[in-house]
Amino acid sequence: MASVLYRLAVPRCSLLRRLAVPRRETQRLEHHGLHRDGTRLVAGGSRSLAACSRADSRSQHTAAEVSVEVDLKRLEGQDEGIVEVLMCRHRARNALGHTFVSQMRELVSTLSHDSAARVVIFRSLVPGVFCAGADLKERALMDNSESDLFVHSLRSLMTQIAILPTPTIAAMDGVALGGGLELALACDLRTASTSAQMGLIETTRGLLPGAGGSQRLPRMVGVTLAKELIFTGRRVGGQAALELGLVNRAVEQNQSGDAAYKEALTLAREILPQAPFAVRMAKEAINRGVEVDIGSAMAIERLCYARVIPTRDRQEGMAAFIEKRPPRYTGE
């Protein structure tokens, strides 16, 4: 249900207890998104809030604490349909470590099949930081093969985000460096506070952007400018990013430090009333079309348009126009 809140108390994500249940039973219940007692699971794992409160009374199970570094929140009321991906690895400034990436992959996978989600906002609960990039402490412990495999998993995560059928917005209220900026680049739209700092700084660490940044940045700001930013490892502020075409909107930071998030929410509210299936098809037409020649792109547009024609939302849109009233879209 769109009203379910997949988040623990804020502003900090807390520790959850994962109950150990027989593997066969766990697989059966997870397939239906339920816990043993029928409560709904938190997206991204076999956890439920009800199970947490009863963990101590279930002596037959062993409990282990698992830190939540990425969480999910579904907005309610007039904002129903807006989903927030909350990054909350406070001690490591949302660095892209194994646990963080694993939890993010699970949540994104869940959203890819969620028809109730109409707009997804990626935001940070860590003050002054969107995502600081790679977890260099973890990376230092990896050999060459392990490092290559981990970067491959990062690249795969960014692709997962990029191909989400739902429009996505990255709200950068602070630092977004290296893999953190690559995460934002994988989103459809970006908002930033003017005080935010962002850049693909990998060359300053003897690396190159390896999670899609070397490909997405040129497509966004142009080849020549992308080369300059990547070769120099330069950081730019929110206003400069707006002028470069790196972000869609830049706003002055507020006292609560969430100006970019509030701007992202404003943008999401502009998308929310539109026909959801039409928006998804528009995203697919754009994303697929920019990768091919114009003739092939026109064929892609035709296919996407053909999928919209038989929908109830198209009929509702026409009826609302004729009757001079706001449309009531259902996504059907």
mmCIF file of C-alpha atoms in Angstrom:
data_model
loop_
_atom_site.group_PDB
_atom_site.id
_atom_site.type_symbol
_atom_site.label_atom_id
_atom_site.label_comp_id
_atom_site.label_asym_id
_atom_site.label_seq_id
_atom_site.Cartn_x
_atom_site.Cartn_y
_atom_site.Cartn_z
ATOM 1 C CA MET A 1 0.000 0.000 0.000
ATOM 2 C CA ALA A 2 1.227 3.498 -0.833
ATOM 3 C CA SER A 3 0.587 4.638 2.720
ATOM 4 C CA VAL A 4 3.016 2.219 4.303
ATOM 5 C CA LEU A 5 6.101 3.880 5.752
ATOM 6 C CA TYR A 6 9.250 1.885 5.161
ATOM 7 C CA ARG A 7 11.398 3.880 7.549
ATOM 8 C CA LEU A 8 12.501 3.821 11.132
ATOM 9 C CA ALA A 9 12.695 6.919 13.320
ATOM 10 C CA VAL A 10 14.590 9.848 11.803
ATOM 11 C CA PRO A 11 16.871 11.767 11.567
ATOM 12 C CA ARG A 12 19.158 8.769 12.076
ATOM 13 C CA CYS A 13 18.579 5.285 10.824
ATOM 14 C CA SER A 14 18.748 2.810 13.674
ATOM 15 C CA LEU A 15 19.727 -0.813 14.140
ATOM 16 C CA LEU A 16 17.275 -3.554 13.323
ATOM 17 C CA ARG A 17 17.129 -7.125 14.486
ATOM 18 C CA ARG A 18 16.960 -9.835 11.831
ATOM 19 C CA LEU A 19 15.197 -12.946 13.022
ATOM 20 C CA ALA A 20 16.695 -16.265 12.002
ATOM 21 C CA VAL A 21 14.004 -18.491 10.449
ATOM 22 C CA PRO A 22 14.279 -21.758 8.545
ATOM 23 C CA ARG A 23 15.556 -21.104 5.032
ATOM 24 C CA ARG A 24 12.688 -22.842 3.219
ATOM 25 C CA GLU A 25 10.078 -20.937 5.228
ATOM 26 C CA THR A 26 11.909 -17.638 4.726
ATOM 27 C CA GLN A 27 12.015 -18.095 0.955
ATOM 28 C CA ARG A 28 8.316 -18.941 0.811
ATOM 29 C CA LEU A 29 7.271 -15.928 2.853
ATOM 30 C CA GLU A 30 9.673 -13.489 1.190
ATOM 31 C CA HIS A 31 8.174 -14.447 -2.150
ATOM 32 C CA HIS A 32 4.894 -12.973 -0.893
ATOM 33 C CA GLY A 33 6.566 -10.085 0.945
ATOM 34 C CA LEU A 34 5.426 -11.320 4.352
ATOM 35 C CA HIS A 35 6.998 -12.300 7.641
ATOM 36 C CA ARG A 36 6.132 -15.531 9.486
ATOM 37 C CA ASP A 37 3.414 -13.712 11.415
ATOM 38 C CA GLY A 38 1.925 -12.111 8.290
ATOM 39 C CA THR A 39 3.354 -8.613 8.771
ATOM 40 C CA ARG A 40 4.693 -6.786 5.729
ATOM 41 C CA LEU A 41 8.449 -6.896 5.260
ATOM 42 C CA VAL A 42 10.622 -3.814 5.008
ATOM 43 C CA ALA A 43 11.801 -3.512 1.406
ATOM 44 C CA GLY A 44 15.302 -4.859 0.998
ATOM 45 C CA GLY A 45 15.291 -7.714 3.472
ATOM 46 C CA SER A 46 13.420 -10.114 5.768
ATOM 47 C CA ARG A 47 12.708 -7.460 8.383
ATOM 48 C CA SER A 48 9.445 -6.153 9.807
ATOM 49 C CA LEU A 49 8.800 -3.496 12.429
ATOM 50 C CA ALA A 50 6.441 -5.821 14.297
ATOM 51 C CA ALA A 51 9.074 -8.539 14.356
ATOM 52 C CA CYS A 52 11.562 -6.102 15.871
ATOM 53 C CA SER A 53 9.346 -5.437 18.878
ATOM 54 C CA ARG A 54 8.885 -9.148 19.540
ATOM 55 C CA ALA A 55 12.444 -10.273 18.939
ATOM 56 C CA ASP A 56 13.364 -10.603 22.610
ATOM 57 C CA SER A 57 10.328 -12.810 23.358
ATOM 58 C CA ARG A 58 11.209 -15.359 20.676
ATOM 59 C CA SER A 59 13.861 -17.385 22.424
ATOM 60 C CA GLN A 60 13.827 -20.049 19.719
ATOM 61 C CA HIS A 61 15.348 -17.567 17.263
ATOM 62 C CA THR A 62 18.790 -16.006 17.338
ATOM 63 C CA ALA A 63 18.993 -12.300 16.596
ATOM 64 C CA ALA A 64 21.828 -10.329 15.044
ATOM 65 C CA GLU A 65 21.975 -6.566 14.670
ATOM 66 C CA VAL A 66 22.122 -5.247 11.122
ATOM 67 C CA SER A 67 22.792 -1.588 10.461
ATOM 68 C CA VAL A 68 20.373 0.123 8.079
ATOM 69 C CA GLU A 69 22.356 2.351 5.715
ATOM 70 C CA VAL A 70 19.677 2.829 3.045
ATOM 71 C CA ASP A 71 15.965 2.984 3.772
ATOM 72 C CA LEU A 72 12.659 3.713 2.063
ATOM 73 C CA LYS A 73 9.888 6.168 2.862
ATOM 74 C CA ARG A 74 6.520 6.437 1.119
ATOM 75 C CA LEU A 75 4.789 9.795 1.377
ATOM 76 C CA GLU A 76 1.112 9.989 2.184
ATOM 77 C CA GLY A 77 -1.908 12.195 1.584
ATOM 78 C CA GLN A 78 -1.591 14.491 -1.420
ATOM 79 C CA ASP A 79 1.994 13.274 -1.903
ATOM 80 C CA GLU A 80 0.976 9.619 -2.191
ATOM 81 C CA GLY A 81 2.999 8.109 -5.029
ATOM 82 C CA ILE A 82 6.215 9.908 -4.105
ATOM 83 C CA VAL A 83 8.818 7.520 -2.683
ATOM 84 C CA GLU A 84 12.062 8.580 -1.001
ATOM 85 C CA VAL A 85 15.253 6.537 -0.935
ATOM 86 C CA LEU A 86 17.002 7.624 2.267
ATOM 87 C CA MET A 87 20.783 7.340 2.496
ATOM 88 C CA CYS A 88 21.791 7.280 6.150
ATOM 89 C CA ARG A 89 25.303 5.899 6.617
ATOM 90 C CA HIS A 90 26.207 8.687 9.033
ATOM 91 C CA ARG A 91 29.661 7.684 10.231
ATOM 92 C CA ALA A 92 31.026 7.136 6.730
ATOM 93 C CA ARG A 93 29.237 10.050 4.994
ATOM 94 C CA ASN A 94 27.205 7.654 2.833
ATOM 95 C CA ALA A 95 30.367 6.138 1.379
ATOM 96 C CA LEU A 96 29.673 3.328 -1.087
ATOM 97 C CA GLY A 97 30.637 0.304 0.982
ATOM 98 C CA HIS A 98 29.487 -3.311 0.647
ATOM 99 C CA THR A 99 26.484 -3.010 2.982
ATOM 100 C CA PHE A 100 25.378 0.325 1.549
ATOM 101 C CA VAL A 101 25.527 -0.933 -2.034
ATOM 102 C CA SER A 102 23.798 -4.206 -1.167
ATOM 103 C CA GLN A 103 20.907 -2.476 0.582
ATOM 104 C CA MET A 104 20.585 0.074 -2.207
ATOM 105 C CA ARG A 105 20.433 -2.680 -4.829
ATOM 106 C CA GLU A 106 17.653 -4.462 -2.930
ATOM 107 C CA LEU A 107 15.562 -1.316 -2.565
ATOM 108 C CA VAL A 108 16.020 -0.290 -6.203
ATOM 109 C CA SER A 109 15.078 -3.808 -7.292
ATOM 110 C CA THR A 110 11.881 -3.511 -5.242
ATOM 111 C CA LEU A 111 11.030 -0.160 -6.821
ATOM 112 C CA SER A 112 11.510 -1.506 -10.335
ATOM 113 C CA HIS A 113 8.342 -3.595 -9.881
ATOM 114 C CA ASP A 114 6.356 -1.053 -7.850
ATOM 115 C CA SER A 115 3.492 0.416 -9.876
ATOM 116 C CA ALA A 116 2.411 2.560 -6.904
ATOM 117 C CA ALA A 117 5.648 4.574 -7.084
ATOM 118 C CA ARG A 118 5.196 7.537 -9.433
ATOM 119 C CA VAL A 119 8.291 9.569 -8.549
ATOM 120 C CA VAL A 120 11.398 8.496 -6.614
ATOM 121 C CA ILE A 121 13.618 10.970 -4.756
ATOM 122 C CA PHE A 122 17.132 9.976 -3.688
ATOM 123 C CA ARG A 123 18.159 12.042 -0.665
ATOM 124 C CA SER A 124 20.583 11.962 2.239
ATOM 125 C CA LEU A 125 19.857 12.153 5.965
ATOM 126 C CA VAL A 126 23.528 12.940 6.654
ATOM 127 C CA PRO A 127 23.957 16.723 7.095
ATOM 128 C CA GLY A 128 26.139 18.382 4.454
ATOM 129 C CA VAL A 129 26.597 15.195 2.423
ATOM 130 C CA PHE A 130 24.758 13.557 -0.452
ATOM 131 C CA CYS A 131 27.286 10.763 -1.011
ATOM 132 C CA ALA A 132 31.037 11.015 -0.459
ATOM 133 C CA GLY A 133 31.840 8.348 -3.057
ATOM 134 C CA ALA A 134 33.859 5.180 -2.642
ATOM 135 C CA ASP A 135 34.591 3.733 0.775
ATOM 136 C CA LEU A 136 38.380 3.959 0.505
ATOM 137 C CA LYS A 137 38.918 2.107 3.797
ATOM 138 C CA GLU A 138 37.072 -0.927 2.442
ATOM 139 C CA ARG A 139 38.689 -0.547 -0.968
ATOM 140 C CA ALA A 140 42.182 -0.582 0.560
ATOM 141 C CA LEU A 141 41.548 -4.108 1.881
ATOM 142 C CA MET A 142 40.625 -5.478 -1.554
ATOM 143 C CA ASP A 143 43.035 -7.093 -3.982
ATOM 144 C CA ASN A 144 42.884 -6.205 -7.682
ATOM 145 C CA SER A 145 40.318 -8.871 -8.519
ATOM 146 C CA GLU A 146 38.056 -7.967 -5.598
ATOM 147 C CA SER A 147 38.284 -4.281 -6.459
ATOM 148 C CA ASP A 148 37.304 -4.961 -10.067
ATOM 149 C CA LEU A 149 34.307 -7.047 -8.999
ATOM 150 C CA PHE A 150 33.140 -4.414 -6.542
ATOM 151 C CA VAL A 151 33.346 -1.614 -9.107
ATOM 152 C CA HIS A 152 31.379 -3.847 -11.469
ATOM 153 C CA SER A 153 28.675 -4.126 -8.805
ATOM 154 C CA LEU A 154 28.667 -0.318 -8.464
ATOM 155 C CA ARG A 155 28.288 0.063 -12.219
ATOM 156 C CA SER A 156 25.435 -2.425 -12.141
ATOM 157 C CA LEU A 157 23.720 -0.489 -9.333
ATOM 158 C CA MET A 158 23.888 2.776 -11.270
ATOM 159 C CA THR A 159 22.407 1.010 -14.297
ATOM 160 C CA GLN A 160 19.600 -0.342 -12.079
ATOM 161 C CA ILE A 161 18.810 3.215 -11.012
ATOM 162 C CA ALA A 162 19.013 4.559 -14.563
ATOM 163 C CA ILE A 163 16.553 2.012 -15.951
ATOM 164 C CA LEU A 164 13.933 2.384 -13.230
ATOM 165 C CA PRO A 165 10.671 2.956 -15.108
ATOM 166 C CA THR A 166 9.683 5.696 -12.660
ATOM 167 C CA PRO A 167 11.110 9.254 -12.904
ATOM 168 C CA THR A 168 13.950 9.721 -10.403
ATOM 169 C CA ILE A 169 15.316 12.870 -8.763
ATOM 170 C CA ALA A 170 18.612 13.254 -6.874
ATOM 171 C CA ALA A 171 18.465 15.925 -4.153
ATOM 172 C CA MET A 172 22.042 17.073 -3.482
ATOM 173 C CA ASP A 173 22.159 19.110 -0.296
ATOM 174 C CA GLY A 174 25.889 18.582 0.171
ATOM 175 C CA VAL A 175 28.963 16.852 -1.133
ATOM 176 C CA ALA A 176 28.519 14.502 -4.107
ATOM 177 C CA LEU A 177 31.916 13.211 -5.183
ATOM 178 C CA GLY A 178 33.067 10.333 -7.372
ATOM 179 C CA GLY A 179 30.561 7.525 -7.059
ATOM 180 C CA GLY A 180 28.216 9.902 -5.245
ATOM 181 C CA LEU A 181 27.955 12.106 -8.320
ATOM 182 C CA GLU A 182 27.700 9.001 -10.505
ATOM 183 C CA LEU A 183 24.651 7.997 -8.470
ATOM 184 C CA ALA A 184 23.108 11.413 -9.098
ATOM 185 C CA LEU A 185 23.962 11.194 -12.813
ATOM 186 C CA ALA A 186 22.066 7.892 -12.982
ATOM 187 C CA CYS A 187 18.894 9.736 -11.928
ATOM 188 C CA ASP A 188 16.674 11.496 -14.447
ATOM 189 C CA LEU A 189 16.719 14.886 -12.724
ATOM 190 C CA ARG A 190 18.923 16.623 -10.162
ATOM 191 C CA THR A 191 18.413 19.458 -7.697
ATOM 192 C CA ALA A 192 21.228 21.014 -5.684
ATOM 193 C CA SER A 193 21.806 23.629 -3.044
ATOM 194 C CA THR A 194 24.176 26.365 -4.166
ATOM 195 C CA SER A 195 26.507 25.321 -1.352
ATOM 196 C CA ALA A 196 26.738 21.728 -2.612
ATOM 197 C CA GLN A 197 30.040 20.499 -4.049
ATOM 198 C CA MET A 198 30.172 17.848 -6.762
ATOM 199 C CA GLY A 199 32.743 16.344 -9.062
ATOM 200 C CA LEU A 200 34.188 13.191 -10.598
ATOM 201 C CA ILE A 201 37.471 13.278 -8.704
ATOM 202 C CA GLU A 202 38.723 9.766 -9.503
ATOM 203 C CA THR A 203 41.801 10.928 -11.448
ATOM 204 C CA THR A 204 43.075 12.571 -8.261
ATOM 205 C CA ARG A 205 43.114 9.072 -6.718
ATOM 206 C CA GLY A 206 44.793 7.348 -9.649
ATOM 207 C CA LEU A 207 41.486 6.066 -11.034
ATOM 208 C CA LEU A 208 38.824 7.005 -13.560
ATOM 209 C CA PRO A 209 35.049 7.176 -13.094
ATOM 210 C CA GLY A 210 34.066 3.516 -13.199
ATOM 211 C CA ALA A 211 30.370 3.481 -12.270
ATOM 212 C CA GLY A 212 29.060 5.118 -15.419
ATOM 213 C CA GLY A 213 30.387 8.638 -14.889
ATOM 214 C CA SER A 214 32.736 8.608 -17.879
ATOM 215 C CA GLN A 215 29.748 7.838 -20.115
ATOM 216 C CA ARG A 216 26.833 9.703 -18.530
ATOM 217 C CA LEU A 217 28.611 13.020 -17.922
ATOM 218 C CA PRO A 218 29.574 13.548 -21.617
ATOM 219 C CA ARG A 219 26.011 12.772 -22.654
ATOM 220 C CA MET A 220 24.797 15.384 -20.194
ATOM 221 C CA VAL A 221 27.186 18.330 -20.538
ATOM 222 C CA GLY A 222 29.015 17.531 -23.788
ATOM 223 C CA VAL A 223 32.243 15.663 -24.530
ATOM 224 C CA THR A 224 34.695 18.574 -24.282
ATOM 225 C CA LEU A 225 33.424 19.888 -20.960
ATOM 226 C CA ALA A 226 33.160 16.382 -19.513
ATOM 227 C CA LYS A 227 36.778 15.709 -20.435
ATOM 228 C CA GLU A 228 37.877 18.900 -18.699
ATOM 229 C CA LEU A 229 35.973 18.067 -15.519
ATOM 230 C CA ILE A 230 37.190 14.458 -15.422
ATOM 231 C CA PHE A 231 40.814 15.128 -16.448
ATOM 232 C CA THR A 232 41.192 17.827 -13.783
ATOM 233 C CA GLY A 233 39.038 16.185 -11.097
ATOM 234 C CA ARG A 234 37.481 19.606 -10.566
ATOM 235 C CA ARG A 235 34.721 20.204 -8.043
ATOM 236 C CA VAL A 236 31.901 22.618 -8.867
ATOM 237 C CA GLY A 237 29.268 24.256 -6.704
ATOM 238 C CA GLY A 238 25.524 24.077 -7.169
ATOM 239 C CA GLN A 239 25.183 27.321 -9.133
ATOM 240 C CA ALA A 240 28.042 26.400 -11.474
ATOM 241 C CA ALA A 241 26.507 22.944 -11.926
ATOM 242 C CA LEU A 242 23.257 24.595 -13.005
ATOM 243 C CA GLU A 243 25.057 26.749 -15.557
ATOM 244 C CA LEU A 244 26.889 23.697 -16.907
ATOM 245 C CA GLY A 245 23.647 21.732 -17.285
ATOM 246 C CA LEU A 246 24.719 19.245 -14.627
ATOM 247 C CA VAL A 247 21.634 19.910 -12.455
ATOM 248 C CA ASN A 248 18.112 21.008 -13.290
ATOM 249 C CA ARG A 249 17.608 23.395 -10.387
ATOM 250 C CA ALA A 250 19.885 25.109 -7.848
ATOM 251 C CA VAL A 251 18.582 26.848 -4.741
ATOM 252 C CA GLU A 252 20.091 28.722 -1.799
ATOM 253 C CA GLN A 253 20.616 26.477 1.206
ATOM 254 C CA ASN A 254 18.238 26.977 4.133
ATOM 255 C CA GLN A 255 18.768 26.768 7.891
ATOM 256 C CA SER A 256 17.605 23.155 8.052
ATOM 257 C CA GLY A 257 20.078 22.127 5.331
ATOM 258 C CA ASP A 258 17.500 20.501 3.061
ATOM 259 C CA ALA A 259 16.824 23.124 0.394
ATOM 260 C CA ALA A 260 17.681 20.778 -2.497
ATOM 261 C CA TYR A 261 15.361 18.127 -1.072
ATOM 262 C CA LYS A 262 12.494 20.611 -0.779
ATOM 263 C CA GLU A 263 13.112 21.687 -4.377
ATOM 264 C CA ALA A 264 13.132 18.027 -5.435
ATOM 265 C CA LEU A 265 9.820 17.571 -3.624
ATOM 266 C CA THR A 266 8.401 20.573 -5.477
ATOM 267 C CA LEU A 267 9.554 19.039 -8.767
ATOM 268 C CA ALA A 268 8.090 15.657 -7.821
ATOM 269 C CA ARG A 269 4.758 17.319 -7.075
ATOM 270 C CA GLU A 270 4.775 18.789 -10.585
ATOM 271 C CA ILE A 271 5.220 15.292 -12.043
ATOM 272 C CA LEU A 272 2.790 13.520 -9.700
ATOM 273 C CA PRO A 273 -0.525 14.697 -11.277
ATOM 274 C CA GLN A 274 0.449 13.547 -14.779
ATOM 275 C CA ALA A 275 -0.644 10.206 -16.242
ATOM 276 C CA PRO A 276 1.859 7.754 -14.687
ATOM 277 C CA PHE A 277 2.028 5.270 -17.559
ATOM 278 C CA ALA A 278 2.442 8.085 -20.078
ATOM 279 C CA VAL A 279 5.312 9.505 -18.017
ATOM 280 C CA ARG A 280 6.973 6.081 -17.869
ATOM 281 C CA MET A 281 6.637 5.639 -21.622
ATOM 282 C CA ALA A 282 8.020 9.137 -22.206
ATOM 283 C CA LYS A 283 11.045 8.223 -20.083
ATOM 284 C CA GLU A 284 11.582 5.008 -22.027
ATOM 285 C CA ALA A 285 11.262 6.794 -25.378
ATOM 286 C CA ILE A 286 13.818 9.426 -24.359
ATOM 287 C CA ASN A 287 16.308 7.039 -22.769
ATOM 288 C CA ARG A 288 16.266 4.586 -25.656
ATOM 289 C CA GLY A 289 16.036 7.229 -28.354
ATOM 290 C CA VAL A 290 19.146 9.212 -27.398
ATOM 291 C CA GLU A 291 21.291 6.107 -27.836
ATOM 292 C CA VAL A 292 20.434 5.553 -31.524
ATOM 293 C CA ASP A 293 20.140 7.464 -34.809
ATOM 294 C CA ILE A 294 17.113 9.707 -35.362
ATOM 295 C CA GLY A 295 15.333 7.223 -37.635
ATOM 296 C CA SER A 296 15.573 4.448 -35.081
ATOM 297 C CA ALA A 297 14.584 6.912 -32.349
ATOM 298 C CA MET A 298 11.380 7.764 -34.217
ATOM 299 C CA ALA A 299 10.532 4.061 -34.401
ATOM 300 C CA ILE A 300 11.065 3.780 -30.643
ATOM 301 C CA GLU A 301 8.786 6.764 -30.062
ATOM 302 C CA ARG A 302 6.091 5.150 -32.223
ATOM 303 C CA LEU A 303 6.256 1.910 -30.223
ATOM 304 C CA CYS A 304 6.018 3.746 -26.901
ATOM 305 C CA TYR A 305 3.142 5.875 -28.174
ATOM 306 C CA ALA A 306 1.291 2.783 -29.339
ATOM 307 C CA ARG A 307 1.426 1.391 -25.804
ATOM 308 C CA VAL A 308 -0.234 4.523 -24.420
ATOM 309 C CA ILE A 309 -3.162 4.639 -26.889
ATOM 310 C CA PRO A 310 -5.279 1.807 -25.339
ATOM 311 C CA THR A 311 -4.900 3.001 -21.736
ATOM 312 C CA ARG A 312 -7.776 4.286 -19.623
ATOM 313 C CA ASP A 313 -5.634 7.254 -18.651
ATOM 314 C CA ARG A 314 -5.521 8.446 -22.269
ATOM 315 C CA GLN A 315 -9.313 8.258 -22.441
ATOM 316 C CA GLU A 316 -9.550 10.089 -19.107
ATOM 317 C CA GLY A 317 -7.193 12.799 -20.349
ATOM 318 C CA MET A 318 -9.339 13.406 -23.432
ATOM 319 C CA ALA A 319 -12.564 13.372 -21.410
ATOM 320 C CA ALA A 320 -11.171 15.801 -18.816
ATOM 321 C CA PHE A 321 -10.118 18.199 -21.571
ATOM 322 C CA ILE A 322 -13.551 18.144 -23.199
ATOM 323 C CA GLU A 323 -15.343 18.499 -19.850
ATOM 324 C CA LYS A 324 -12.936 21.238 -18.717
ATOM 325 C CA ARG A 325 -11.984 19.530 -15.454
ATOM 326 C CA PRO A 326 -8.762 18.193 -13.908
ATOM 327 C CA PRO A 327 -8.027 14.615 -15.033
ATOM 328 C CA ARG A 328 -8.136 11.782 -12.513
ATOM 329 C CA TYR A 329 -5.426 9.356 -13.581
ATOM 330 C CA THR A 330 -5.167 5.857 -12.142
ATOM 331 C CA GLY A 331 -2.181 4.477 -14.047
ATOM 332 C CA GLU A 332 -4.341 2.063 -16.047
#
